[in-house]
């Protein structure tokens, strides 16, 4: 797979993501934005004139993938230079466009892989997918990728569960799409009980192995110090950068058939060391562990071998070999099926001829048997007819006897029916009598209900009269209270007069020696006032006693003014 084919796979995902209506066409404005972003990530000089000219607004409508390919090939893919751009940035652009529309992880956060791991699996899927559209990965490659991830986690892949899942999942074009593959991984059926961090580390390890890049420590040539660099392996060269962004390239090691890789012992505080010897220089490097050193040394040796054989990449070569093996296996399977089908046809032809021979022999035997059976059948028909006539005669006699017995039973049944009718008529008369009694009882019940309603009406009338009497009594009580207020006011006036009389008595006491005649007149007035007070007290007591319905008027001595009697007596004694 060359660089153009790799780029076209990612661009195909971006194009289909922009096809919202799934009509196979994308609007020109969206393609213009996509082309501008491709210029940027592929580090190609922008050509705004060609961009505006190709995607100018006209009446042609949206552009299909076939209509976009001429511009894509001429102005973008033909200008791409390998190593001049960061392919990971290009993949991230296409992944962002397609994942926003198609990738649907678990909203509850229960996904097995993170968004970044899904991006790496998408890159690995593109690398291992078939070179035809729509892109799919055959089951063998799915099993190969899952086995590498499980091997990185030191676990074994359950092939039975994988086969069950693949048998249940609908497969188009003979394989899984990338979204079906990601759903399978996120379902957790194949990676059950494994933490997300372990899966993420395994995906990262497989991604770096297939993409053939990663961090190593490198010893400098002049200052002889150790620096961590990001290495990227190609069959022709081993390039190293300041960081994985690959913005600043620090150098490159050219690989040819004269290069070799050797493992070095640990020294200078560094472990897992190895070196790459070229015809002009020896490069010393250090890996993080023994496994990584083994992978790097094996990958560099394979790259040197592929360079000598004129091949591009180890994993691409392995992928091509697996594809050739699949094709050979399918060819052998097809040839085997064809041979089996041919043998089956010959066997069927032989069996058919044998069946025809057997049919001829069987037809001859059947003809002889038919003649014998025909003769025997005629004799049997004659005997059967004779037996049938005898049976019919016996059945006619039995039918006549049964008819006579049935007539006797019918007459007995008719007699029972007549008796039953008489019993029903008697029962009907009794039911009519019971109905008349029930009607009479209902009439009596209606009369009782009428009398009860009349009594209730009378009781209601008496209740109304009682309420009316109660209202009259309340009115009378209110009237009496009003009169009581009036008498109370008069009593207060009398008290005022009494107070004035007391004042006059005081004046009389002071001047009794000078005015004896006035004292006598005051005594007479006082006695007259006392008499008047008693009289009013009697009248007040008479008015204060409420009169109820049917009560007799009684003369009650004393009342409100009875309390004044001792006071007046004391005053009379003092005057005396």
Coordinates of C-alpha atoms in Angstrom, one line a residue:
X1 CA 0.0 0.0 0.0
X2 CA 1.6 3.3 -1.1
X3 CA 1.2 6.7 0.6
X4 CA -1.6 7.8 -1.8
X5 CA -3.7 4.8 -1.0
X6 CA -3.3 5.4 2.8
X7 CA -4.3 9.0 2.4
X8 CA -7.3 8.2 0.2
X9 CA -8.7 5.9 2.9
X10 CA -8.8 8.6 5.5
X11 CA -10.1 11.2 3.0
X12 CA -12.9 8.7 2.0
X13 CA -14.1 8.8 5.7
X14 CA -14.0 12.6 5.7
X15 CA -16.0 12.8 2.4
X16 CA -18.7 10.3 3.6
X17 CA -19.0 12.2 6.9
X18 CA -19.8 15.4 4.9
X19 CA -22.4 13.5 2.9
X20 CA -25.3 14.1 5.4
X21 CA -28.1 13.0 3.1
X22 CA -26.2 9.8 2.1
X23 CA -26.7 10.6 -1.6
X24 CA -23.0 10.1 -2.5
X25 CA -22.6 13.9 -3.0
X26 CA -21.2 16.8 -0.9
X27 CA -21.8 20.5 -1.3
X28 CA -19.1 22.6 -2.9
X29 CA -18.7 24.9 0.2
X30 CA -18.0 21.9 2.4
X31 CA -15.5 20.4 -0.1
X32 CA -13.8 23.8 -0.3
X33 CA -13.3 23.8 3.5
X34 CA -12.1 20.2 3.4
X35 CA -9.6 20.9 0.7
X36 CA -8.3 24.0 2.6
X37 CA -7.7 21.8 5.7
X38 CA -6.0 19.1 3.7
X39 CA -3.6 21.8 2.3
X40 CA -2.8 22.8 5.8
X41 CA -2.2 19.3 7.4
X42 CA -0.3 18.0 4.4
X43 CA 2.0 21.0 4.4
X44 CA 1.1 21.8 0.7
X45 CA 1.3 25.4 -0.6
X46 CA -2.2 26.8 -0.9
X47 CA -3.5 27.5 -4.3
X48 CA -6.5 29.8 -3.7
X49 CA -7.0 30.5 -7.4
X50 CA -7.4 26.8 -8.3
X51 CA -9.6 26.3 -5.2
X52 CA -12.0 29.1 -6.0
X53 CA -12.0 28.2 -9.7
X54 CA -12.8 24.5 -9.1
X55 CA -15.4 25.1 -6.4
X56 CA -17.1 28.3 -7.8
X57 CA -20.8 28.6 -7.3
X58 CA -22.9 27.5 -10.3
X59 CA -25.9 25.4 -11.0
X60 CA -24.2 22.1 -11.0
X61 CA -25.2 21.3 -7.4
X62 CA -23.2 19.0 -5.0
X63 CA -20.2 17.1 -6.2
X64 CA -19.8 13.3 -6.0
X65 CA -16.7 11.4 -5.0
X66 CA -15.9 10.8 -8.7
X67 CA -16.2 14.5 -9.4
X68 CA -13.9 15.4 -6.5
X69 CA -11.2 12.9 -7.4
X70 CA -9.6 14.9 -10.3
X71 CA -9.1 18.0 -8.2
X72 CA -7.9 15.8 -5.2
X73 CA -5.3 14.0 -7.4
X74 CA -4.1 17.0 -9.3
X75 CA -3.9 19.7 -6.6
X76 CA -3.4 17.7 -3.4
X77 CA -2.2 14.1 -3.7
X78 CA 0.3 14.7 -6.6
X79 CA 2.0 17.4 -4.4
X80 CA 2.3 15.3 -1.2
X81 CA 5.8 14.4 -0.2
X82 CA 6.5 11.6 2.2
X83 CA 8.1 12.9 5.4
X84 CA 7.1 16.5 4.7
X85 CA 4.0 16.3 7.0
X86 CA 2.9 14.6 10.2
X87 CA 0.5 11.8 9.1
X88 CA -1.0 11.6 12.6
X89 CA -2.3 15.2 12.3
X90 CA -3.8 14.3 8.9
X91 CA -5.5 11.2 10.4
X92 CA -6.8 13.3 13.3
X93 CA -8.4 15.8 10.9
X94 CA -10.3 13.0 9.0
X95 CA -11.1 11.2 12.3
X96 CA -12.6 14.3 13.8
X97 CA -14.9 14.8 10.8
X98 CA -16.1 11.2 10.7
X99 CA -16.2 10.4 14.4
X100 CA -18.5 13.4 15.1
X101 CA -21.1 11.8 12.8
X102 CA -20.6 8.0 13.1
X103 CA -18.8 7.2 16.4
X104 CA -21.3 6.8 19.2
X105 CA -19.6 5.7 22.4
X106 CA -21.6 4.9 25.6
X107 CA -23.1 8.2 27.0
X108 CA -22.8 6.9 30.5
X109 CA -19.0 6.7 30.3
X110 CA -19.0 2.9 30.3
X111 CA -17.0 2.6 27.0
X112 CA -14.1 0.1 27.1
X113 CA -11.8 2.4 25.1
X114 CA -11.3 6.1 25.3
X115 CA -11.8 8.6 22.4
X116 CA -8.0 8.7 21.8
X117 CA -7.8 4.9 21.8
X118 CA -10.7 4.7 19.4
X119 CA -8.7 7.1 17.1
X120 CA -5.7 4.7 17.2
X121 CA -7.9 1.7 16.5
X122 CA -9.4 3.6 13.6
X123 CA -5.9 4.1 12.2
X124 CA -5.0 0.5 12.7
X125 CA -8.3 -0.5 11.0
X126 CA -7.4 1.7 8.0
X127 CA -4.0 0.1 7.8
X128 CA -5.4 -3.5 7.9
X129 CA -8.6 -2.9 5.8
X130 CA -9.0 -4.1 2.3
X131 CA -8.1 -1.9 -0.6
X132 CA -11.7 -1.5 -1.8
X133 CA -14.6 0.8 -0.9
X134 CA -16.6 0.9 1.3
X135 CA -13.7 0.0 3.6
X136 CA -14.1 -3.3 5.6
X137 CA -11.8 -5.6 7.5
X138 CA -12.0 -9.3 6.9
X139 CA -12.5 -11.6 9.9
X140 CA -9.0 -12.9 9.7
X141 CA -7.5 -9.4 10.1
X142 CA -10.0 -8.6 12.9
X143 CA -8.7 -11.7 14.7
X144 CA -5.1 -10.8 14.0
X145 CA -5.5 -7.3 15.4
X146 CA -7.4 -8.5 18.5
X147 CA -4.8 -11.2 19.2
X148 CA -2.0 -8.6 19.1
X149 CA -3.9 -6.4 21.6
X150 CA -4.5 -9.3 23.9
X151 CA -0.9 -10.4 23.6
X152 CA 0.2 -6.9 24.6
X153 CA -1.9 -7.4 27.8
X154 CA -0.7 -11.0 28.4
X155 CA -4.2 -12.4 28.0
X156 CA -5.5 -15.0 25.5
X157 CA -8.2 -14.1 23.0
X158 CA -11.4 -16.2 23.2
X159 CA -11.8 -17.2 19.6
X160 CA -15.1 -18.9 20.2
X161 CA -16.7 -15.7 21.5
X162 CA -15.2 -13.8 18.5
X163 CA -16.7 -16.4 16.1
X164 CA -20.1 -16.1 17.8
X165 CA -20.0 -12.3 17.7
X166 CA -19.0 -12.3 14.0
X167 CA -21.7 -14.8 13.1
X168 CA -24.4 -12.6 14.8
X169 CA -23.1 -9.3 13.4
X170 CA -24.3 -8.6 9.8
X171 CA -21.3 -8.3 7.6
X172 CA -21.4 -6.3 4.4
X173 CA -18.8 -6.8 1.6
X174 CA -17.4 -9.8 3.4
X175 CA -16.1 -8.0 6.6
X176 CA -16.7 -5.5 9.4
X177 CA -16.8 -1.8 9.0
X178 CA -14.8 0.3 11.4
X179 CA -17.9 1.4 13.4
X180 CA -19.0 -2.3 13.8
X181 CA -15.4 -3.0 14.9
X182 CA -15.4 -0.2 17.5
X183 CA -18.9 -1.2 18.8
X184 CA -17.5 -4.8 19.2
X185 CA -14.6 -3.6 21.3
X186 CA -16.7 -1.2 23.3
X187 CA -19.3 -3.9 24.0
X188 CA -16.8 -5.6 26.4
X189 CA -17.7 -9.1 25.3
X190 CA -14.1 -9.9 24.1
X191 CA -12.2 -7.9 26.7
X192 CA -14.3 -8.7 29.7
X193 CA -12.8 -8.0 33.1
X194 CA -9.8 -5.9 31.8
X195 CA -9.3 -2.3 33.0
X196 CA -9.5 0.5 30.6
X197 CA -6.0 1.6 31.4
X198 CA -4.5 -1.8 30.5
X199 CA -6.5 -1.8 27.2
X200 CA -5.3 1.8 26.5
X201 CA -1.6 0.8 27.0
X202 CA -2.1 -2.3 24.8
X203 CA -3.6 -0.3 22.0
X204 CA -0.8 2.3 22.3
X205 CA 1.8 -0.5 22.1
X206 CA 0.2 -2.1 19.0
X207 CA -0.2 1.3 17.4
X208 CA 3.4 2.2 17.9
X209 CA 4.5 -1.3 16.6
X210 CA 2.4 -1.1 13.4
X211 CA 3.2 2.6 12.8
X212 CA 6.8 1.9 13.8
X213 CA 7.6 4.9 16.0
X214 CA 8.3 5.6 19.7
X215 CA 10.7 7.1 22.2
X216 CA 14.3 6.0 22.6
X217 CA 17.4 7.4 24.4
X218 CA 20.2 8.3 22.0
X219 CA 23.8 9.1 22.7
X220 CA 25.2 12.2 21.1
X221 CA 28.3 12.1 18.8
X222 CA 30.0 15.2 20.0
X223 CA 29.0 15.9 23.6
X224 CA 28.4 12.2 24.3
X225 CA 25.3 12.9 26.4
X226 CA 22.0 11.0 26.4
X227 CA 18.9 12.6 25.0
X228 CA 15.3 11.2 24.6
X229 CA 14.2 11.4 21.0
X230 CA 11.1 10.3 19.1
X231 CA 12.2 7.7 16.5
X232 CA 10.2 6.8 13.3
X233 CA 11.3 3.8 11.3
X234 CA 11.0 3.5 7.6
X235 CA 12.6 0.8 5.4
X236 CA 15.0 3.4 4.0
X237 CA 15.8 5.4 7.1
X238 CA 15.4 5.7 10.9
X239 CA 14.5 9.4 11.6
X240 CA 14.5 11.0 15.1
X241 CA 12.7 14.2 16.3
X242 CA 12.6 16.3 19.4
X243 CA 9.1 15.0 20.3
X244 CA 6.3 12.9 18.9
X245 CA 4.8 16.0 17.2
X246 CA 7.7 15.7 14.8
X247 CA 8.0 19.4 14.2
X248 CA 11.8 19.6 14.7
X249 CA 13.8 16.8 13.0
X250 CA 17.1 16.2 14.7
X251 CA 18.6 13.7 12.3
X252 CA 18.2 10.6 10.2
X253 CA 20.1 7.2 10.0
X254 CA 20.2 5.9 6.4
X255 CA 19.6 2.1 6.3
X256 CA 21.1 -0.1 3.6
X257 CA 22.3 -3.6 3.2
X258 CA 25.6 -2.7 4.8
X259 CA 23.9 -1.7 8.1
X260 CA 23.6 -4.0 11.1
X261 CA 22.1 -4.0 14.6
X262 CA 24.0 -5.2 17.7
X263 CA 22.9 -5.5 21.4
X264 CA 25.2 -3.8 23.9
X265 CA 25.8 -4.5 27.6
X266 CA 24.5 -2.0 30.2
X267 CA 26.9 0.9 31.0
X268 CA 27.0 4.6 31.8
X269 CA 23.8 4.1 33.9
X270 CA 21.9 3.0 30.9
X271 CA 20.2 -0.3 30.4
X272 CA 18.7 -2.2 27.4
X273 CA 21.2 -0.7 25.0
X274 CA 21.8 -1.5 21.4
X275 CA 23.5 0.1 18.4
X276 CA 23.0 0.6 14.7
X277 CA 26.2 0.4 12.7
X278 CA 26.4 2.1 9.3
X279 CA 29.3 2.3 7.0
X280 CA 30.2 5.7 8.4
X281 CA 29.1 5.8 12.1
X282 CA 27.8 3.8 15.0
X283 CA 24.6 5.1 16.8
X284 CA 24.1 4.0 20.4
X285 CA 20.5 3.9 21.8
X286 CA 18.7 2.7 24.9
X287 CA 15.2 1.3 25.3
X288 CA 12.9 1.4 28.3
X289 CA 12.9 -2.3 28.8
X290 CA 14.2 -5.6 27.3
X291 CA 11.0 -6.2 25.3
X292 CA 11.1 -2.8 23.7
X293 CA 14.8 -3.3 22.8
X294 CA 13.9 -6.6 21.2
X295 CA 11.1 -5.1 19.2
X296 CA 13.2 -2.2 18.0
X297 CA 16.2 -4.4 17.0
X298 CA 13.9 -6.9 15.2
X299 CA 12.1 -4.0 13.4
X300 CA 15.3 -2.3 12.3
X301 CA 16.8 -5.7 11.1
X302 CA 13.5 -6.3 9.2
X303 CA 13.6 -2.8 7.7
X304 CA 17.3 -3.5 6.5
X305 CA 16.2 -6.8 5.0
X306 CA 13.1 -5.2 3.3
X307 CA 15.3 -2.4 2.0
X308 CA 17.6 -5.0 0.5
X309 CA 14.6 -6.8 -1.1
X310 CA 13.1 -3.5 -2.3
X311 CA 10.0 -3.7 -0.1
X312 CA 8.4 -0.9 1.9
X313 CA 7.3 -2.0 5.4
X314 CA 7.3 -5.0 7.6
X315 CA 3.6 -4.9 8.5
X316 CA 2.6 -4.1 5.0
X317 CA 4.6 -7.0 3.8
X318 CA 3.0 -9.2 6.5
X319 CA -0.4 -7.9 5.5
X320 CA 0.3 -8.7 1.9
X321 CA 1.4 -12.2 2.8
X322 CA -1.7 -12.8 4.9
X323 CA -3.8 -11.5 2.0
X324 CA -2.0 -13.9 -0.4
X325 CA -2.5 -16.7 2.0
X326 CA -6.2 -15.9 2.3
X327 CA -6.5 -15.8 -1.5
X328 CA -4.6 -19.1 -1.9
X329 CA -6.8 -20.6 0.9
X330 CA -9.9 -19.4 -0.9
X331 CA -8.6 -20.6 -4.2
X332 CA -7.9 -24.1 -2.7
X333 CA -11.3 -24.0 -1.1
X334 CA -13.0 -23.0 -4.3
X335 CA -11.0 -25.8 -6.2
X336 CA -11.9 -28.3 -3.6
X337 CA -15.6 -27.3 -3.7
X338 CA -15.5 -27.5 -7.5
X339 CA -13.9 -31.0 -7.4
X340 CA -16.4 -32.0 -4.8
X341 CA -19.2 -30.7 -6.9
X342 CA -17.9 -32.5 -10.0
X343 CA -17.6 -35.8 -8.1
X344 CA -21.1 -35.2 -6.7
X345 CA -22.4 -34.7 -10.2
X346 CA -20.7 -38.0 -11.4
X347 CA -22.1 -39.8 -8.4
X348 CA -25.5 -38.4 -9.1
X349 CA -25.3 -39.5 -12.8
X350 CA -24.3 -43.0 -11.8
X351 CA -27.0 -43.2 -9.3
X352 CA -29.5 -41.9 -11.8
X353 CA -28.6 -44.6 -14.4
X354 CA -28.8 -47.3 -11.7
X355 CA -32.2 -46.0 -10.7
X356 CA -33.3 -46.1 -14.3
X357 CA -32.2 -49.8 -14.6
X358 CA -33.9 -50.6 -11.3
X359 CA -37.0 -48.8 -12.6
X360 CA -37.1 -50.9 -15.7
X361 CA -36.8 -54.1 -13.7
X362 CA -39.4 -52.9 -11.3
X363 CA -41.8 -52.1 -14.1
X364 CA -41.5 -55.6 -15.5
X365 CA -42.2 -57.1 -12.0
X366 CA -45.0 -54.7 -11.5
X367 CA -46.6 -55.7 -14.8
X368 CA -46.6 -59.4 -13.8
X369 CA -47.9 -58.6 -10.3
X370 CA -50.6 -56.4 -11.8
X371 CA -51.9 -59.3 -14.0
X372 CA -52.0 -61.6 -11.0
X373 CA -53.6 -58.9 -8.8
X374 CA -56.2 -58.2 -11.5
X375 CA -57.3 -61.9 -11.6
X376 CA -57.3 -62.1 -7.9
X377 CA -59.2 -58.8 -7.6
X378 CA -62.0 -60.1 -9.9
X379 CA -62.5 -63.2 -7.8
X380 CA -62.4 -61.1 -4.6
X381 CA -65.0 -58.7 -6.1
X382 CA -67.4 -61.6 -6.8
X383 CA -67.0 -63.0 -3.4
X384 CA -67.2 -59.5 -1.8
X385 CA -70.4 -58.8 -3.7
X386 CA -72.0 -62.0 -2.5
X387 CA -71.0 -61.3 1.1
X388 CA -72.3 -57.7 0.8
X389 CA -75.7 -58.8 -0.3
X390 CA -76.0 -61.2 2.6
X391 CA -74.9 -58.5 5.0
X392 CA -77.4 -56.1 3.6
X393 CA -80.2 -58.6 4.1
X394 CA -79.2 -59.1 7.7
X395 CA -78.9 -55.3 8.2
X396 CA -82.4 -54.8 6.8
X397 CA -83.8 -57.3 9.3
X398 CA -82.0 -55.7 12.1
X399 CA -83.2 -52.2 11.0
X400 CA -86.8 -53.3 11.0
X401 CA -86.4 -54.7 14.6
X402 CA -84.7 -51.6 15.7
X403 CA -87.4 -49.5 14.2
X404 CA -90.1 -51.3 16.1
X405 CA -88.2 -51.0 19.4
X406 CA -87.6 -47.3 18.7
X407 CA -91.4 -46.8 18.1
X408 CA -92.1 -48.3 21.6
X409 CA -89.5 -46.0 23.1
X410 CA -91.0 -43.0 21.3
X411 CA -94.5 -43.7 22.7
X412 CA -93.2 -44.0 26.2
X413 CA -91.3 -40.8 25.7
X414 CA -94.5 -39.0 24.5
X415 CA -96.4 -40.2 27.6
X416 CA -93.6 -38.8 29.8
X417 CA -93.8 -35.5 27.9
X418 CA -97.6 -35.3 28.5
X419 CA -97.1 -35.8 32.3
X420 CA -94.4 -33.2 32.3
X421 CA -96.7 -30.7 30.6
X422 CA -99.4 -31.2 33.2
X423 CA -96.8 -30.6 36.0
X424 CA -95.6 -27.4 34.3
X425 CA -99.2 -26.1 34.1
X426 CA -99.7 -26.7 37.8
X427 CA -96.4 -25.0 38.5
X428 CA -97.6 -22.0 36.3
X429 CA -100.8 -21.6 38.4
X430 CA -98.8 -21.6 41.6
X431 CA -96.4 -19.0 40.2
X432 CA -99.4 -16.8 39.2
X433 CA -100.7 -17.0 42.8
X434 CA -97.3 -16.2 44.2
X435 CA -97.1 -13.2 41.8
X436 CA -100.5 -11.9 42.9
X437 CA -99.3 -12.1 46.6
X438 CA -96.2 -10.3 45.7
X439 CA -98.2 -7.5 44.0
X440 CA -100.4 -7.2 47.0
X441 CA -97.4 -7.0 49.3
X442 CA -95.9 -4.3 47.1
X443 CA -99.2 -2.3 47.4
X444 CA -99.2 -2.6 51.2
X445 CA -95.6 -1.5 51.2
X446 CA -96.5 1.6 49.1
X447 CA -99.3 2.5 51.6
X448 CA -96.9 2.2 54.5
X449 CA -94.4 4.4 52.7
X450 CA -97.1 7.0 52.0
X451 CA -98.2 7.0 55.7
X452 CA -94.5 7.3 56.7
X453 CA -94.0 10.3 54.3
X454 CA -97.2 12.0 55.7
X455 CA -95.8 11.6 59.3
X456 CA -92.5 13.0 58.2
X457 CA -94.3 16.0 56.7
X458 CA -96.2 16.6 59.9
X459 CA -93.0 16.3 61.9
X460 CA -91.3 18.8 59.7
X461 CA -94.3 21.2 60.1
X462 CA -94.1 20.9 63.9
X463 CA -90.3 21.5 63.7
X464 CA -90.9 24.7 61.7
X465 CA -93.4 25.9 64.4
X466 CA -91.0 25.1 67.1
X467 CA -88.3 27.1 65.3
X468 CA -90.7 30.0 64.9
X469 CA -91.4 30.0 68.7
X470 CA -87.7 29.9 69.4
X471 CA -87.2 33.0 67.2
X472 CA -90.1 34.8 69.0
X473 CA -88.5 34.0 72.3
X474 CA -85.1 35.3 71.2
X475 CA -86.8 38.6 70.0
X476 CA -88.5 38.9 73.3
X477 CA -85.2 38.4 75.2
X478 CA -83.6 41.1 73.0
X479 CA -86.5 43.5 73.8
X480 CA -86.2 42.8 77.5
X481 CA -82.5 43.5 77.4
X482 CA -83.1 46.8 75.8
X483 CA -85.7 47.8 78.5
X484 CA -83.1 46.7 81.1
X485 CA -80.6 49.1 79.6
X486 CA -83.2 52.0 79.8
X487 CA -83.9 51.2 83.5
X488 CA -80.2 51.0 84.3
X489 CA -79.8 54.5 82.8
X490 CA -82.6 55.8 85.1
X491 CA -81.0 54.1 88.1
X492 CA -77.7 55.9 87.3
X493 CA -79.6 59.1 87.3
X494 CA -81.2 58.3 90.7
X495 CA -77.7 57.5 92.0
X496 CA -76.6 61.0 91.0
X497 CA -79.6 62.5 92.8
X498 CA -78.7 60.4 95.9
X499 CA -75.1 61.7 95.8
X500 CA -76.4 65.3 95.7
X501 CA -78.7 64.5 98.7
X502 CA -75.7 63.2 100.6
X503 CA -73.9 66.5 99.9
X504 CA -76.9 68.4 101.2
X505 CA -76.9 66.2 104.3
X506 CA -73.3 67.1 104.9
X507 CA -74.1 70.7 104.6
X508 CA -77.0 70.2 107.0
X509 CA -74.7 68.4 109.5
X510 CA -72.4 71.5 109.5
X511 CA -75.2 74.0 109.8
X512 CA -77.7 71.9 111.9
X513 CA -77.4 74.3 114.8
X514 CA -78.1 77.3 112.8
X515 CA -80.8 75.9 110.6
X516 CA -82.8 73.3 112.5
X517 CA -85.8 74.0 110.4
X518 CA -83.8 73.3 107.2
X519 CA -82.6 70.0 108.8
X520 CA -86.2 68.9 109.4
X521 CA -87.1 69.8 105.8
X522 CA -84.1 67.9 104.6
X523 CA -85.1 64.9 106.7
X524 CA -88.6 65.0 105.2
X525 CA -87.0 65.2 101.7
X526 CA -84.7 62.3 102.5
X527 CA -87.5 60.1 103.7
X528 CA -89.5 61.0 100.7
X529 CA -86.4 60.1 98.5
X530 CA -86.0 56.8 100.4
X531 CA -89.6 56.0 99.7
X532 CA -89.2 56.8 96.1
X533 CA -86.1 54.6 95.9
X534 CA -87.9 51.6 97.4
X535 CA -90.8 52.2 95.0
X536 CA -88.4 52.2 92.1
X537 CA -86.5 49.2 93.4
X538 CA -89.8 47.2 93.5
X539 CA -90.6 48.3 90.0
X540 CA -87.1 47.4 88.8
X541 CA -87.2 43.9 90.3
X542 CA -90.5 43.3 88.6
X543 CA -89.1 44.4 85.3
X544 CA -85.8 42.5 85.6
X545 CA -87.5 39.0 86.0
X546 CA -88.0 37.6 82.4
X547 CA -91.4 36.2 81.7
X548 CA -91.3 32.9 79.8
X549 CA -94.1 31.3 77.9
X550 CA -96.8 30.1 80.5
X551 CA -95.0 31.7 83.5
X552 CA -97.1 33.6 86.1
X553 CA -96.1 37.0 87.3
X554 CA -94.8 36.9 90.8
X555 CA -94.0 39.9 93.0
X556 CA -90.4 39.7 94.0
X557 CA -89.2 41.9 96.7
X558 CA -85.8 43.3 96.4
X559 CA -83.8 43.7 93.2
X560 CA -81.1 45.8 91.8
X561 CA -81.7 48.6 94.3
X562 CA -81.9 46.2 97.3
X563 CA -78.3 46.9 98.0
X564 CA -79.0 50.5 98.7
X565 CA -81.4 49.7 101.7
X566 CA -78.7 49.1 104.3
X567 CA -76.9 52.2 103.1
X568 CA -80.1 54.4 103.6
X569 CA -80.7 52.8 107.0
X570 CA -77.2 53.7 108.1
X571 CA -77.7 57.2 106.8
X572 CA -81.0 57.6 108.7
X573 CA -79.4 56.5 111.9
X574 CA -76.6 58.9 111.4
X575 CA -79.1 61.7 110.8
X576 CA -80.9 60.8 114.0

